[in-house]
Short mmCIF file of C-alpha atoms and ligand atoms in Angstrom, two decimals:
data_model
loop_
_atom_site.label_atom_id
_atom_site.label_comp_id
_atom_site.label_asym_id
_atom_site.label_seq_id
_atom_site.Cartn_x
_atom_site.Cartn_y
_atom_site.Cartn_z
CA MET A 360 -19.78 -2.32 -22.93
CA LYS A 361 -18.02 -4.71 -25.25
CA VAL A 362 -19.80 -8.02 -25.88
CA VAL A 363 -17.61 -10.79 -27.26
CA VAL A 364 -19.40 -13.79 -28.79
CA THR A 365 -17.16 -16.83 -29.12
CA GLU A 366 -17.62 -20.14 -30.90
CA SER A 367 -17.74 -22.15 -27.67
CA TYR A 368 -17.41 -21.99 -23.91
CA ASP A 369 -13.86 -23.29 -24.27
CA ALA A 370 -13.11 -20.40 -26.65
CA SER A 371 -14.62 -17.97 -24.10
CA CYS A 372 -12.28 -19.35 -21.44
CA ALA A 373 -9.31 -19.04 -23.82
CA TYR A 374 -10.30 -15.44 -24.61
CA VAL A 375 -10.45 -14.44 -20.94
CA ALA A 376 -7.27 -16.36 -20.05
CA ASP A 377 -5.47 -14.47 -22.85
CA MET A 378 -6.74 -11.15 -21.51
CA ILE A 379 -5.39 -11.98 -18.06
CA CYS A 380 -2.04 -13.25 -19.39
CA ASN A 381 -1.63 -10.12 -21.53
CA LEU A 382 -2.36 -7.90 -18.54
CA VAL A 383 0.10 -9.77 -16.30
CA ASN A 384 2.76 -9.63 -19.01
CA GLU A 385 2.24 -5.89 -19.43
CA LYS A 386 2.02 -5.18 -15.71
CA PRO A 387 3.69 -8.00 -13.74
CA ASN A 388 2.64 -6.55 -10.37
CA CYS A 389 -0.99 -6.04 -11.34
CA LYS A 390 -3.93 -6.64 -9.03
CA LEU A 391 -6.59 -9.14 -10.11
CA GLY A 392 -10.08 -9.45 -8.67
CA LEU A 393 -11.04 -13.11 -8.91
CA ALA A 394 -14.25 -15.13 -8.88
CA THR A 395 -15.21 -18.67 -7.94
CA GLY A 396 -18.17 -20.76 -9.16
CA GLY A 397 -18.16 -23.35 -11.90
CA THR A 398 -17.78 -20.99 -14.88
CA PRO A 399 -14.15 -19.83 -14.49
CA VAL A 400 -12.69 -23.26 -13.65
CA PRO A 401 -11.57 -24.16 -17.23
CA MET A 402 -10.26 -20.60 -17.62
CA TYR A 403 -8.13 -21.06 -14.49
CA GLN A 404 -6.89 -24.33 -16.00
CA LYS A 405 -5.68 -22.36 -19.02
CA LEU A 406 -3.84 -19.91 -16.74
CA ILE A 407 -2.16 -22.89 -15.07
CA GLU A 408 -1.11 -24.28 -18.46
CA ALA A 409 0.22 -20.88 -19.57
CA ASN A 410 2.19 -20.53 -16.35
CA LYS A 411 3.64 -24.03 -16.64
CA ALA A 412 4.59 -23.30 -20.27
CA GLY A 413 6.50 -20.20 -19.11
CA LYS A 414 4.14 -17.84 -20.93
CA VAL A 415 3.09 -15.88 -17.84
CA ASP A 416 4.67 -15.16 -14.47
CA PHE A 417 2.40 -14.62 -11.45
CA SER A 418 5.18 -14.08 -8.91
CA GLN A 419 4.37 -10.39 -8.38
CA VAL A 420 0.60 -10.52 -8.90
CA HIS A 421 -1.82 -9.63 -6.08
CA THR A 422 -5.36 -10.99 -5.96
CA VAL A 423 -8.57 -10.29 -4.05
CA ASN A 424 -11.60 -12.57 -4.33
CA LEU A 425 -15.16 -11.37 -4.63
CA ASP A 426 -16.71 -13.32 -1.81
CA GLU A 427 -16.68 -16.14 0.73
CA TYR A 428 -19.38 -18.18 2.45
CA CYS A 429 -19.98 -17.46 6.13
CA GLY A 430 -19.69 -20.25 8.63
CA ILE A 431 -17.39 -22.69 6.90
CA PRO A 432 -13.65 -22.80 7.59
CA GLU A 433 -11.09 -22.28 4.82
CA THR A 434 -10.17 -25.96 5.06
CA HIS A 435 -13.74 -26.94 4.02
CA ASP A 436 -13.73 -28.18 0.43
CA GLN A 437 -16.55 -25.77 -0.48
CA SER A 438 -14.92 -22.68 0.99
CA TYR A 439 -13.81 -20.23 -1.66
CA ARG A 440 -10.28 -20.12 -0.20
CA TYR A 441 -10.09 -23.87 -0.73
CA PHE A 442 -11.53 -23.45 -4.24
CA MET A 443 -8.92 -20.85 -5.21
CA ASN A 444 -6.02 -22.88 -3.84
CA HIS A 445 -7.27 -26.05 -5.47
CA ASN A 446 -8.25 -24.58 -8.86
CA LEU A 447 -5.47 -22.02 -9.29
CA PHE A 448 -3.07 -20.87 -6.58
CA ASP A 449 -1.56 -24.29 -5.76
CA HIS A 450 -0.60 -24.75 -9.42
CA ILE A 451 0.93 -21.39 -10.40
CA ASN A 452 3.93 -19.44 -9.14
CA ILE A 453 1.90 -16.91 -7.16
CA ASP A 454 2.94 -15.96 -3.63
CA LYS A 455 -0.08 -17.01 -1.56
CA ALA A 456 0.69 -14.18 0.86
CA ASN A 457 -0.38 -11.88 -2.00
CA THR A 458 -3.76 -13.57 -2.38
CA TYR A 459 -6.78 -12.58 -0.31
CA VAL A 460 -10.08 -14.39 0.18
CA ALA A 461 -12.35 -13.01 2.91
CA LYS A 462 -12.60 -14.99 6.13
CA GLY A 463 -15.74 -17.08 6.48
CA MET A 464 -15.39 -17.77 10.19
CA GLY A 465 -15.56 -15.38 13.12
CA ASP A 466 -17.02 -11.88 13.26
CA SER A 467 -18.77 -11.38 9.91
CA ALA A 468 -18.94 -7.59 10.15
CA ALA A 469 -15.19 -7.43 10.85
CA ASN A 470 -14.55 -9.84 7.99
CA ALA A 471 -16.58 -7.65 5.62
CA ALA A 472 -14.66 -4.57 6.78
CA GLU A 473 -11.38 -6.37 6.12
CA LEU A 474 -12.52 -7.30 2.59
CA GLU A 475 -13.51 -3.68 1.96
CA ALA A 476 -10.01 -2.53 2.96
CA LYS A 477 -8.36 -5.17 0.74
CA VAL A 478 -10.36 -4.01 -2.31
CA ARG A 479 -8.47 -0.70 -2.22
CA GLU A 480 -5.17 -1.70 -0.59
CA GLY A 481 -2.35 -0.84 -2.99
CA GLY A 482 -4.92 0.52 -5.47
CA VAL A 483 -8.03 -0.95 -7.07
CA ALA A 484 -8.03 -4.06 -9.26
CA ASP A 485 -6.61 -3.70 -12.75
CA LEU A 486 -9.06 -6.39 -13.83
CA GLN A 487 -12.08 -7.81 -12.02
CA LEU A 488 -13.28 -11.21 -13.20
CA LEU A 489 -16.98 -11.99 -12.76
CA GLY A 490 -19.40 -14.82 -13.29
CA ILE A 491 -23.14 -14.16 -13.12
CA GLY A 492 -25.93 -15.83 -11.16
CA ASN A 493 -29.12 -17.07 -12.78
CA ASN A 494 -30.85 -14.11 -11.12
CA GLY A 495 -28.24 -11.64 -12.35
CA HIS A 496 -26.25 -11.52 -9.12
CA ILE A 497 -22.60 -10.54 -9.37
CA ALA A 498 -20.38 -11.60 -6.50
CA PHE A 499 -23.15 -12.30 -3.96
CA ASN A 500 -25.02 -9.04 -4.57
CA GLU A 501 -28.43 -10.62 -4.85
CA ALA A 502 -31.33 -9.34 -6.97
CA SER A 503 -33.43 -7.25 -4.57
CA ASP A 504 -35.04 -3.84 -4.03
CA VAL A 505 -31.74 -2.49 -2.75
CA LEU A 506 -28.07 -3.15 -3.41
CA HIS A 507 -25.03 -2.28 -1.31
CA ALA A 508 -22.04 -0.23 -2.37
CA THR A 509 -19.45 -1.72 -0.04
CA ALA A 510 -18.45 -5.12 1.30
CA HIS A 511 -21.13 -6.61 3.50
CA VAL A 512 -22.85 -9.76 4.71
CA GLU A 513 -25.50 -10.91 2.24
CA THR A 514 -28.34 -13.36 2.85
CA LEU A 515 -28.39 -15.72 -0.12
CA THR A 516 -31.62 -16.09 -2.09
CA GLU A 517 -33.41 -19.38 -2.59
CA SER A 518 -32.35 -19.31 -6.29
CA THR A 519 -28.67 -19.01 -5.37
CA ILE A 520 -28.85 -21.67 -2.66
CA GLN A 521 -30.57 -23.98 -5.14
CA ALA A 522 -27.97 -23.27 -7.87
CA ASN A 523 -25.03 -23.78 -5.50
CA SER A 524 -26.44 -26.92 -3.90
CA ARG A 525 -24.84 -28.90 -6.76
CA PHE A 526 -21.50 -28.44 -5.01
CA PHE A 527 -22.75 -29.71 -1.62
CA GLU A 528 -23.99 -33.11 -0.46
CA LYS A 529 -27.43 -31.68 0.25
CA LYS A 530 -29.16 -28.34 -0.11
CA GLU A 531 -29.34 -27.88 3.66
CA ASP A 532 -25.53 -27.81 3.74
CA VAL A 533 -25.29 -24.67 1.57
CA PRO A 534 -24.45 -21.67 3.79
CA THR A 535 -27.25 -19.10 3.84
CA THR A 536 -25.04 -16.03 4.22
CA ALA A 537 -21.82 -14.82 2.61
CA ILE A 538 -19.34 -11.96 2.79
CA THR A 539 -19.29 -10.17 -0.55
CA MET A 540 -17.78 -7.15 -2.25
CA GLY A 541 -20.44 -4.50 -2.83
CA MET A 542 -21.43 -3.01 -6.17
CA GLY A 543 -19.15 0.00 -5.68
CA ASP A 544 -16.20 -2.30 -5.05
CA ILE A 545 -16.81 -4.12 -8.33
CA LEU A 546 -17.40 -0.91 -10.29
CA ALA A 547 -14.16 0.54 -8.87
CA ALA A 548 -12.06 -1.94 -10.87
CA LYS A 549 -10.29 -0.48 -13.91
CA CYS A 550 -11.67 -3.21 -16.16
CA VAL A 551 -14.44 -5.75 -15.54
CA VAL A 552 -14.61 -9.03 -17.45
CA LEU A 553 -17.73 -11.16 -17.10
CA ILE A 554 -17.90 -14.68 -18.46
CA ALA A 555 -21.15 -16.62 -18.82
CA THR A 556 -22.34 -19.84 -20.39
CA GLY A 557 -25.42 -22.07 -20.24
CA ALA A 558 -29.16 -21.64 -20.76
CA ALA A 559 -29.76 -20.86 -17.07
CA LYS A 560 -28.02 -17.51 -17.60
CA THR A 561 -30.26 -16.43 -20.51
CA ASP A 562 -32.50 -13.96 -18.64
CA ALA A 563 -29.64 -12.46 -16.65
CA ILE A 564 -27.51 -11.90 -19.76
CA ARG A 565 -30.48 -10.55 -21.69
CA GLY A 566 -30.93 -7.89 -19.01
CA LEU A 567 -27.25 -7.07 -19.25
CA VAL A 568 -26.62 -6.83 -23.00
CA MET A 569 -29.93 -6.16 -24.76
CA ASP A 570 -30.98 -2.73 -23.45
CA ASP A 571 -29.84 0.21 -21.33
CA VAL A 572 -32.12 -0.47 -18.33
CA ILE A 573 -30.47 -0.55 -14.92
CA THR A 574 -32.34 -2.36 -12.17
CA THR A 575 -31.42 -3.69 -8.75
CA HIS A 576 -33.42 -6.78 -9.73
CA ASN A 577 -30.63 -7.66 -12.14
CA PRO A 578 -27.51 -6.46 -10.29
CA SER A 579 -25.32 -7.15 -13.35
CA SER A 580 -27.18 -4.33 -15.16
CA MET A 581 -25.24 -1.84 -13.00
CA LEU A 582 -22.18 -2.74 -15.08
CA LYS A 583 -23.73 -0.58 -17.83
CA MET A 584 -22.44 2.42 -15.88
CA HIS A 585 -18.80 1.29 -16.15
CA GLU A 586 -16.62 2.47 -19.04
CA ASN A 587 -14.57 -0.67 -19.46
CA VAL A 588 -16.64 -3.85 -19.28
CA VAL A 589 -16.16 -6.93 -21.45
CA VAL A 590 -18.92 -9.58 -21.46
CA VAL A 591 -17.77 -12.88 -22.94
CA ILE A 592 -20.48 -15.34 -24.01
CA ASP A 593 -20.54 -18.28 -26.40
CA LYS A 594 -22.65 -18.40 -29.55
CA GLU A 595 -25.11 -20.83 -27.96
CA LEU A 596 -25.93 -18.42 -25.14
CA ALA A 597 -25.94 -15.40 -27.51
CA ASP A 598 -28.55 -17.19 -29.66
CA LEU A 599 -30.73 -17.95 -26.62
CA VAL A 600 -30.51 -14.31 -25.55
CA GLY A 601 -31.23 -13.10 -29.08
CA TYR A 602 -28.01 -11.09 -29.15
CA LYS A 603 -26.60 -10.33 -32.60
CA ALA A 604 -22.96 -9.28 -32.75
C1 F6R B 1206 -18.44 -16.45 -7.27
C2 F6R B 1206 -19.47 -15.44 -7.43
C3 F6R B 1206 -20.80 -15.75 -8.05
C4 F6R B 1206 -20.74 -16.66 -9.27
C5 F6R B 1206 -22.13 -16.93 -9.80
C6 F6R B 1206 -22.11 -17.89 -10.99
O1 F6R B 1206 -17.30 -15.91 -6.63
O2 F6R B 1206 -19.24 -14.36 -7.04
O3 F6R B 1206 -21.42 -14.54 -8.39
O4 F6R B 1206 -19.94 -16.05 -10.25
O5 F6R B 1206 -22.93 -17.48 -8.80
O6 F6R B 1206 -21.69 -19.14 -10.57
P1 F6R B 1206 -21.43 -20.32 -11.61
O7 F6R B 1206 -20.21 -19.95 -12.39
O8 F6R B 1206 -21.17 -21.53 -10.75
O9 F6R B 1206 -22.64 -20.43 -12.45
#
């Protein structure tokens, strides 16, 4: 695992945006696994700027997102399809037909099966972007006694509902279940890039970068089994974790 410690969160976003631009420039028809949440938003802004400046062309890129809430339509401003359109796809020259975010409405088991198929359609992701939950979750694979290998419906933990309530009017509005890629889907990607910032992520990142323990109670620790993982954190978080480069 490669741990990159940057000067600032903005520098972390620039680092990851550069990685993605370099990949797209090398392989214009690459497949990207994408994430939502607050963390990647400024990174997506940098991709938009690079695209507008003519430095990267997304016209042949395919994308698959990690997850989607159950029970809210894609037109809902907290759906992850809405998030991706609003924060990235509407502002770059990607063909939206080549972007996939799982369906939140309808038969959840069928929606999970469709996501599972999309993870491997045309080959696995060249790069999978990840954020990390305060409890170490990646995608919506929640810290628990067991994890799942494939795409499935996950019941969100109290910690995740609490953390995500900042995006909703009230906590009761946060969906309690989501469709998510499984651990095997994430580990199948050729390269995994995780970006984290903020004190709330200290314990989760400590469990990821400070030892070789793998536990289902910190799902991110499973990334230790992957050959090509880059964890990008700023100096402030590295200091809180006690990580020395
Ligand atoms: C989002 C996702 C989640 C988030 C995580 C961190 O698609 O899969 O695992 O990456 O909850 O969210 P933020 O960035 O809002 O702290």
